[in-house]
Coordinates of N, CA and C in Angstrom, one line a residue:
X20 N -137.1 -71.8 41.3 CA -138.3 -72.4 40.9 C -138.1 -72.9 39.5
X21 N -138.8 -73.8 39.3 CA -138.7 -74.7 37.7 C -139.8 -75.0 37.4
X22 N -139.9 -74.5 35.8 CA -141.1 -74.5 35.2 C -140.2 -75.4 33.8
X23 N -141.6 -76.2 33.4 CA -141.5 -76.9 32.0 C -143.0 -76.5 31.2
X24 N -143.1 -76.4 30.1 CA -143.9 -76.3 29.2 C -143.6 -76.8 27.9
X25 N -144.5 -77.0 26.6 CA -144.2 -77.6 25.7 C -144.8 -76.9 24.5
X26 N -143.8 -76.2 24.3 CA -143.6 -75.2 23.1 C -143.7 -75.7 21.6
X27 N -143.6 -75.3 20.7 CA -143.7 -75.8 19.0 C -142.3 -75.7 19.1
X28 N -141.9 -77.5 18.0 CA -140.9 -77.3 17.7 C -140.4 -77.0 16.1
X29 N -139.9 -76.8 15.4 CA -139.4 -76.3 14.0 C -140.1 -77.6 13.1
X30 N -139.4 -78.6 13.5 CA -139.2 -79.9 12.3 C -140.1 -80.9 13.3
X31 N -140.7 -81.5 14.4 CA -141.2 -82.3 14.9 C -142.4 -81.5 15.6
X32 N -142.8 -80.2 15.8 CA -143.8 -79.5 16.0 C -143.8 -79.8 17.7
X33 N -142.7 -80.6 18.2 CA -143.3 -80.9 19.6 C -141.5 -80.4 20.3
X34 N -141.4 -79.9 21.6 CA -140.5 -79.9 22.3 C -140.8 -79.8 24.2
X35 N -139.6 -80.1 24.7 CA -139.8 -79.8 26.0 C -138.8 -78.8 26.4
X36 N -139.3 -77.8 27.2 CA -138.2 -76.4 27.4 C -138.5 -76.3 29.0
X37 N -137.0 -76.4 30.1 CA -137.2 -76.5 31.1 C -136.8 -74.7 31.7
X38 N -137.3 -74.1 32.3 CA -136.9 -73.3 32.7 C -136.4 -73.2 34.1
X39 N -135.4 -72.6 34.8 CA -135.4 -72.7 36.1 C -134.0 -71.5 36.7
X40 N -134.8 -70.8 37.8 CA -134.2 -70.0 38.7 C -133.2 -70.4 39.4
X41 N -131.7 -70.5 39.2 CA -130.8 -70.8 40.4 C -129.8 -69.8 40.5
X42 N -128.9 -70.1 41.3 CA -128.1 -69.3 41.8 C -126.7 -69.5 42.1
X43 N -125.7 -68.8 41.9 CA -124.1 -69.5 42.3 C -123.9 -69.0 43.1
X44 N -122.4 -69.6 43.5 CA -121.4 -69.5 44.8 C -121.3 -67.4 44.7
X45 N -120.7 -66.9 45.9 CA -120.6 -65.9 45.3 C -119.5 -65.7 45.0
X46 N -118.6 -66.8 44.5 CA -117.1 -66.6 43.2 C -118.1 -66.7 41.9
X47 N -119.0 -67.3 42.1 CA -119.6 -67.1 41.0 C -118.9 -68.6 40.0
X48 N -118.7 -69.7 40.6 CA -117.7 -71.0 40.3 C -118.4 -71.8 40.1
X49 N -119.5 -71.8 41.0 CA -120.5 -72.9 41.1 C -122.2 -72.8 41.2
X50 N -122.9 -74.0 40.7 CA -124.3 -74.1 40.9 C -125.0 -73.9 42.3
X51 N -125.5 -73.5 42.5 CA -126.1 -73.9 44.1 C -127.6 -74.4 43.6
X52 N -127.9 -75.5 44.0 CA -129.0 -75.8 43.5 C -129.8 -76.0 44.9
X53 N -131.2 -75.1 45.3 CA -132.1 -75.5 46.3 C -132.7 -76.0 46.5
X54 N -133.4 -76.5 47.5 CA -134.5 -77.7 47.4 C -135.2 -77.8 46.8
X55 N -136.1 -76.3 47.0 CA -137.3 -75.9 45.7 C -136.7 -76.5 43.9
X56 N -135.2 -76.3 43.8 CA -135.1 -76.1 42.5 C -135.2 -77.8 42.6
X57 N -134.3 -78.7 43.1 CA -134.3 -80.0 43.2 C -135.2 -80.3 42.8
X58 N -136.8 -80.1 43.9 CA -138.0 -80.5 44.0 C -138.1 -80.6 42.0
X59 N -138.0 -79.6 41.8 CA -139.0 -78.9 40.4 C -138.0 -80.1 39.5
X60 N -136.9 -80.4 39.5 CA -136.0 -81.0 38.6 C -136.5 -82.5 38.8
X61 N -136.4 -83.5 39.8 CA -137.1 -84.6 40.0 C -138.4 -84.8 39.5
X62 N -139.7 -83.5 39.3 CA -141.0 -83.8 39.0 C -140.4 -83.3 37.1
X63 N -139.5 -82.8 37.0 CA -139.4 -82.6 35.1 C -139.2 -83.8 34.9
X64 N -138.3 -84.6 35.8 CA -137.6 -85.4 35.3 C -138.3 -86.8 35.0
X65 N -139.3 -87.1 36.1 CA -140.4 -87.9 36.0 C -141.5 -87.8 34.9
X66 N -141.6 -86.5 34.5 CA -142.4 -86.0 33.5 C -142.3 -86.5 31.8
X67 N -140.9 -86.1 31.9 CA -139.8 -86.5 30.6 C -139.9 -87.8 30.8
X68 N -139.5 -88.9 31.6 CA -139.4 -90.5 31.6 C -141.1 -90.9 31.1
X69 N -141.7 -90.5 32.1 CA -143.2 -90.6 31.1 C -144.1 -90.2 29.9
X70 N -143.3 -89.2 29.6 CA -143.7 -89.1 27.8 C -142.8 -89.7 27.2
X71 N -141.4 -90.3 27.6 CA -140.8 -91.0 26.7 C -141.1 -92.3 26.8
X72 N -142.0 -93.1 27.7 CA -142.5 -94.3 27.7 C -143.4 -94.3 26.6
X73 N -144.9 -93.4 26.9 CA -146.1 -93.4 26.1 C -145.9 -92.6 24.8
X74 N -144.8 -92.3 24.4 CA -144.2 -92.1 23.2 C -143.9 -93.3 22.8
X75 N -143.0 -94.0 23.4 CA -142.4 -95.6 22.6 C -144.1 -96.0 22.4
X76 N -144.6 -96.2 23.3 CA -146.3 -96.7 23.1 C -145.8 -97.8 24.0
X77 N -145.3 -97.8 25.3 CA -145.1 -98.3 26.7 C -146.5 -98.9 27.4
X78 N -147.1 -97.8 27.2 CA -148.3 -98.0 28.1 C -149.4 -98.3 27.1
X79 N -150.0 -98.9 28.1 CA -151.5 -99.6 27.5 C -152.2 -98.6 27.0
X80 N -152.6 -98.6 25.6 CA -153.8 -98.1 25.2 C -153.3 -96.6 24.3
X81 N -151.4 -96.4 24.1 CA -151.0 -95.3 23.5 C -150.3 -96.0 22.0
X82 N -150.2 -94.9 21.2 CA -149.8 -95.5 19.7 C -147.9 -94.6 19.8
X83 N -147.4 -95.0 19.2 CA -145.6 -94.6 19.1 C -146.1 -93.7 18.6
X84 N -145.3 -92.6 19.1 CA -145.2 -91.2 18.8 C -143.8 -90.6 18.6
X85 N -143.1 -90.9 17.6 CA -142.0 -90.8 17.0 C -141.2 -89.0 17.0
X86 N -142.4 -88.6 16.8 CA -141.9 -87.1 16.6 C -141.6 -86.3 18.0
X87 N -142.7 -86.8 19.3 CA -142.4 -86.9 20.3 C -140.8 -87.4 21.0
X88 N -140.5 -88.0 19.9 CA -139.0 -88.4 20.8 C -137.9 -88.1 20.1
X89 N -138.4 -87.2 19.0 CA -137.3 -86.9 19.0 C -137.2 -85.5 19.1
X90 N -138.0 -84.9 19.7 CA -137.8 -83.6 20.3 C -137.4 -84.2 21.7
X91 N -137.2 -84.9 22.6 CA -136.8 -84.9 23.4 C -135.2 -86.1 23.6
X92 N -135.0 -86.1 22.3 CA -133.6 -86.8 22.2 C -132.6 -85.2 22.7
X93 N -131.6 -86.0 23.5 CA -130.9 -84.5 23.5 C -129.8 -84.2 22.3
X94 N -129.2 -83.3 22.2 CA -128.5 -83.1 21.3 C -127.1 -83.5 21.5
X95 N -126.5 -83.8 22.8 CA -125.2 -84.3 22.7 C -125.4 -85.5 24.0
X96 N -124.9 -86.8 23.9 CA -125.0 -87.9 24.5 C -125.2 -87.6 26.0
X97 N -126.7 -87.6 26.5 CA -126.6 -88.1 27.9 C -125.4 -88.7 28.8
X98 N -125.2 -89.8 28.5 CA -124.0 -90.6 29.5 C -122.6 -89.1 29.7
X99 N -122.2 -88.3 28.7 CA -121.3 -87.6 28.7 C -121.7 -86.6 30.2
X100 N -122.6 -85.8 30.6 CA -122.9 -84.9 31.6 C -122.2 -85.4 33.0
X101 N -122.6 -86.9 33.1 CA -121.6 -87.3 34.3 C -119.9 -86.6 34.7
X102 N -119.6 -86.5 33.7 CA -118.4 -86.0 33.6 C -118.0 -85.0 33.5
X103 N -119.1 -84.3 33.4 CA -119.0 -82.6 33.1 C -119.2 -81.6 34.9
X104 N -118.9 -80.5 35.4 CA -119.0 -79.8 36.3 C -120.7 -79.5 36.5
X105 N -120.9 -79.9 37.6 CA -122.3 -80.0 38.2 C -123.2 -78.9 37.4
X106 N -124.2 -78.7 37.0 CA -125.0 -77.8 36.5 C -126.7 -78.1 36.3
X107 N -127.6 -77.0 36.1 CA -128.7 -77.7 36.0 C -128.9 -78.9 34.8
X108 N -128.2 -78.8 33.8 CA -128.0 -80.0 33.2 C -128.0 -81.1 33.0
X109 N -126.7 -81.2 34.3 CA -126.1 -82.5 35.1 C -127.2 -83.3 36.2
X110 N -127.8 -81.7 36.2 CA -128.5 -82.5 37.7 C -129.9 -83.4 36.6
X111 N -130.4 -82.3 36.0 CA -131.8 -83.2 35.5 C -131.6 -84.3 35.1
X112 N -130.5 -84.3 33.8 CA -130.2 -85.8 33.0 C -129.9 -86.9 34.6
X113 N -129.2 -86.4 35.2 CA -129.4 -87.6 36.5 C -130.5 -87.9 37.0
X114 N -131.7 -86.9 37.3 CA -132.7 -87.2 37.6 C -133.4 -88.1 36.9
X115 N -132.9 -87.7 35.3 CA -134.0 -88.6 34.8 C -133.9 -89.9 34.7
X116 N -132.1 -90.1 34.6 CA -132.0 -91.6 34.7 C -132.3 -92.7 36.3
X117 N -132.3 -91.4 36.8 CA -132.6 -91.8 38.6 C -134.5 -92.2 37.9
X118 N -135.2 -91.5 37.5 CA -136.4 -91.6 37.3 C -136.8 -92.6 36.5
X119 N -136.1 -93.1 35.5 CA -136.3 -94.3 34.9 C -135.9 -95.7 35.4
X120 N -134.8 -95.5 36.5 CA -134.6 -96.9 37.1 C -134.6 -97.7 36.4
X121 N -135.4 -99.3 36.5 CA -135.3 -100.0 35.7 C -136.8 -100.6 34.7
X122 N -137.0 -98.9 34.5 CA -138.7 -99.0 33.7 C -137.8 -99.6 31.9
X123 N -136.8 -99.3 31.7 CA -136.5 -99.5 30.3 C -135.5 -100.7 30.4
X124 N -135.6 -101.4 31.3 CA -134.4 -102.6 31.6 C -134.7 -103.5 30.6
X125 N -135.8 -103.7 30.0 CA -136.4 -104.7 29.3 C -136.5 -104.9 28.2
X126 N -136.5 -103.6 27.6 CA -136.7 -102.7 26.3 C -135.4 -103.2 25.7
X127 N -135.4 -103.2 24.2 CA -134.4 -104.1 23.6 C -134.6 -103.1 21.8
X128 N -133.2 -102.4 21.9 CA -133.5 -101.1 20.3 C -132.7 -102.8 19.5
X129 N -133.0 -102.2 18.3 CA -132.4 -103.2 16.9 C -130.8 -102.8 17.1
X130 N -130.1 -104.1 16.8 CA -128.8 -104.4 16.6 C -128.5 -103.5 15.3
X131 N -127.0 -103.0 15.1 CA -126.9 -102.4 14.0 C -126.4 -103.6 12.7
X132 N -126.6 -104.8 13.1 CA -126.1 -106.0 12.1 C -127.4 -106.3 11.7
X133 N -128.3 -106.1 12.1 CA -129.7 -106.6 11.5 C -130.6 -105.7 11.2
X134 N -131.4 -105.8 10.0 CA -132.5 -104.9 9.4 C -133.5 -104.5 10.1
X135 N -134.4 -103.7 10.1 CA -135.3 -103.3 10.7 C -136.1 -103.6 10.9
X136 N -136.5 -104.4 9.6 CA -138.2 -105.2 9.5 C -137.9 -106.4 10.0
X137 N -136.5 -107.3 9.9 CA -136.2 -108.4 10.2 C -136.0 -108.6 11.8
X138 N -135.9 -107.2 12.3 CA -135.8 -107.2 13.7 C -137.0 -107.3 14.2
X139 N -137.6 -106.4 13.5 CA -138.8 -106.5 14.4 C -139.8 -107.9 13.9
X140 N -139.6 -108.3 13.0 CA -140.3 -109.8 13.6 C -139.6 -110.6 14.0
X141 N -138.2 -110.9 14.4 CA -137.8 -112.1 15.1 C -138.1 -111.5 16.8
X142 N -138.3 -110.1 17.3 CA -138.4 -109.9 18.2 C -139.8 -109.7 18.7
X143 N -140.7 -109.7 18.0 CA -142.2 -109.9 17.9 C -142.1 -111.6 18.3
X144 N -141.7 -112.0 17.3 CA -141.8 -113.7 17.7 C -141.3 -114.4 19.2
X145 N -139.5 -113.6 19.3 CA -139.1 -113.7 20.4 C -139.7 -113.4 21.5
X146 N -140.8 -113.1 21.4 CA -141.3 -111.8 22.6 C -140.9 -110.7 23.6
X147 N -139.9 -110.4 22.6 CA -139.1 -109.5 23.0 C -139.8 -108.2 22.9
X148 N -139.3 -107.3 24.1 CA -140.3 -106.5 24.1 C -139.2 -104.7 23.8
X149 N -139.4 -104.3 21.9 CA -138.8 -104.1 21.2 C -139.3 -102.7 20.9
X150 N -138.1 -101.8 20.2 CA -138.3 -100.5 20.1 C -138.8 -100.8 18.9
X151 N -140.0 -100.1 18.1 CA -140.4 -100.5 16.8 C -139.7 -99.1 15.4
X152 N -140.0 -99.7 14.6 CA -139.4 -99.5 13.5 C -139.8 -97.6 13.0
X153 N -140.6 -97.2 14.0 CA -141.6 -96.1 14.0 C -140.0 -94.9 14.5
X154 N -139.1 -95.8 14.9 CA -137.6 -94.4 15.4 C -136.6 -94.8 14.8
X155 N -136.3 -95.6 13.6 CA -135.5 -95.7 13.1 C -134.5 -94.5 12.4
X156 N -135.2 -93.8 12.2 CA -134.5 -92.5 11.6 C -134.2 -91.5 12.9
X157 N -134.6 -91.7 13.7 CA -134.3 -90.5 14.8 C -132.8 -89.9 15.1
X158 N -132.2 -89.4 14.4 CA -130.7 -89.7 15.3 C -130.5 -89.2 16.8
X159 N -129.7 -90.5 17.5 CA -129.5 -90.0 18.5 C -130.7 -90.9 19.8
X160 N -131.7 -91.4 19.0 CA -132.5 -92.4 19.9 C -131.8 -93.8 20.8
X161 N -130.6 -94.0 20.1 CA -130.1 -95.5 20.5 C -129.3 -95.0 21.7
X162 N -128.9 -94.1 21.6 CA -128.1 -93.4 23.2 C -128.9 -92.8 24.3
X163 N -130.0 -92.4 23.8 CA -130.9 -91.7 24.6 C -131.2 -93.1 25.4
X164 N -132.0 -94.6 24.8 CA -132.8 -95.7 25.2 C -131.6 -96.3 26.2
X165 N -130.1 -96.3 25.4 CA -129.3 -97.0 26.4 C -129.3 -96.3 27.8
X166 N -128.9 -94.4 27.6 CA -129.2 -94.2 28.8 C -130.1 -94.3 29.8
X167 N -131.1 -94.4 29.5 CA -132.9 -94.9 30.4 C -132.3 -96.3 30.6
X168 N -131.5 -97.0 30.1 CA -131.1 -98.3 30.4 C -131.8 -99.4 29.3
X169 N -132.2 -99.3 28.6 CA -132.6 -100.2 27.8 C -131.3 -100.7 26.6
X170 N -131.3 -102.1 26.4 CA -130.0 -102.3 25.7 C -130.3 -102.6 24.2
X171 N -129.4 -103.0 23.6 CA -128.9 -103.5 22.4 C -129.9 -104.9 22.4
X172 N -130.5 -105.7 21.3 CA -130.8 -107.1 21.7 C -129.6 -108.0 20.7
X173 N -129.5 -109.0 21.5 CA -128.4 -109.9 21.5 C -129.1 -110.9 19.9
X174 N -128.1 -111.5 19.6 CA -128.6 -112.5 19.2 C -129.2 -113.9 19.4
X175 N -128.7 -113.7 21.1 CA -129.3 -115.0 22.0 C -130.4 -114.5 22.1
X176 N -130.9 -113.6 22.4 CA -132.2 -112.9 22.7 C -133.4 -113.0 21.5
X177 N -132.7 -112.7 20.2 CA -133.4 -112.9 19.1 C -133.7 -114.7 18.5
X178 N -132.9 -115.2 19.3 CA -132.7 -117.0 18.4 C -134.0 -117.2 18.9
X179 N -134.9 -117.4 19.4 CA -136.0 -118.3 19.7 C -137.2 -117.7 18.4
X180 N -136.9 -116.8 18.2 CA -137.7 -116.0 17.3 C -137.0 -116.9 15.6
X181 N -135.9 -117.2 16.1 CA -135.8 -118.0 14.0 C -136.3 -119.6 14.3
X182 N -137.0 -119.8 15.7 CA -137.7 -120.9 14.9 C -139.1 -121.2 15.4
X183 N -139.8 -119.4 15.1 CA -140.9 -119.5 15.0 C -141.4 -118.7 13.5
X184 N -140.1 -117.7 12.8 CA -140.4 -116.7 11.5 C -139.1 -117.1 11.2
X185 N -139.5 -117.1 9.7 CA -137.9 -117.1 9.1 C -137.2 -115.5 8.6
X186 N -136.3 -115.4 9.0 CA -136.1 -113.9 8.4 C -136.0 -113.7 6.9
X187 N -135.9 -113.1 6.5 CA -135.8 -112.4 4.7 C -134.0 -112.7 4.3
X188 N -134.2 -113.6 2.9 CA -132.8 -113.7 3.1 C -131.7 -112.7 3.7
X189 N -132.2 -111.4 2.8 CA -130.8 -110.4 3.6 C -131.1 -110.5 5.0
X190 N -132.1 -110.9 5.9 CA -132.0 -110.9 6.9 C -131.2 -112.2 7.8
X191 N -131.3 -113.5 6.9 CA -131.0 -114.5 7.2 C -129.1 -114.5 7.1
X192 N -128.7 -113.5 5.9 CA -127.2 -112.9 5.5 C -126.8 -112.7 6.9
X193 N -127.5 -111.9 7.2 CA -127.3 -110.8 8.4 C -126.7 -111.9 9.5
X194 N -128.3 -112.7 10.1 CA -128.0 -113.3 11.3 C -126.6 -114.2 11.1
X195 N -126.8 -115.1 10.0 CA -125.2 -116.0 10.1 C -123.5 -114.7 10.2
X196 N -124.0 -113.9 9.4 CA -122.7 -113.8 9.9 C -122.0 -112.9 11.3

């Protein structure tokens, strides 16, 4: 059985803590994971992709909630678990990426060549539809958004946007070179 609740966290007041019943081989080598547990891991995992949307402020009618994400950034890079020996770990972070599909395909975090504020208005202009300046400090958000599948924005992606705002010189530094 799998239980989640949402405990106080130290420094962001918010976290998510999954609990869950399973059981190994009897070498005691391996996970056995049951339907029940599966079940419970696919509805966390759907759970988690939806407060990480209406955290970004995804959905209509919610404000970025910054502190929310970063209690749910993990502590060491998602993409790595693939490669690790099956565990309830392996299995959620899959779920969740199975769970996000391609809800963040579209989503576009700031390049590390360009500034913050300069990103977000060429990507405001671009109509690009952009992680805002509200997670800048998060560490660990840019791996988390890649893994949900959301990418890097290009500078093709950003050009339509320099000829509707001009950027700030250091921003204009930035784009030429």
């Amino acid at each position: 059985m799998v239980h989640a609740f949402l405990p106080t966290h130290e420094k962001t007041g918010l976290s998510i803590k999954v609990n869950g019943d399973i059981s190994t081989d009897p070498s005691r080598t391996r996970v056995v994971m049951d339907d029940r547990t599966a079940s419970g891991i696919e509805r966390i995992a759907r759970l988690i992709v939806d407060v990480i949307a209406e955290s970004l402020g995804e959905e209509e009618g919610t404000l970025p909630r910054a502190d929310t994400i970063a209690a749910l950034v993990p502590l060491s890079d998602p993409r790595t678990a693939s490669f690790q020996r099956r565990s309830f770990r392996t299995d959620l972070l899959a779920a969740i990426q199975r769970s996000a599909e391609d809800r963040f395909k579209q989503l576009r975090y700031r390049p590390s060549w360009l500034n913050a504020v300069d990103f977000e208005k060429l990507a405001k202009a671009s109509e690009i539809r952009a992680v805002g300046r509200d997670f800048e400090n998060i560490e660990g958000v840019a791996g988390l958004l890649r893994f949900l599948g959301a990418r890097e924005a290009t500078l093709k992606e950003l050009s339509p946007g320099l000829t509707v705002r001009a950027p700030s010189t250091p921003g204009a530094a930035e784009v030429i070179s």
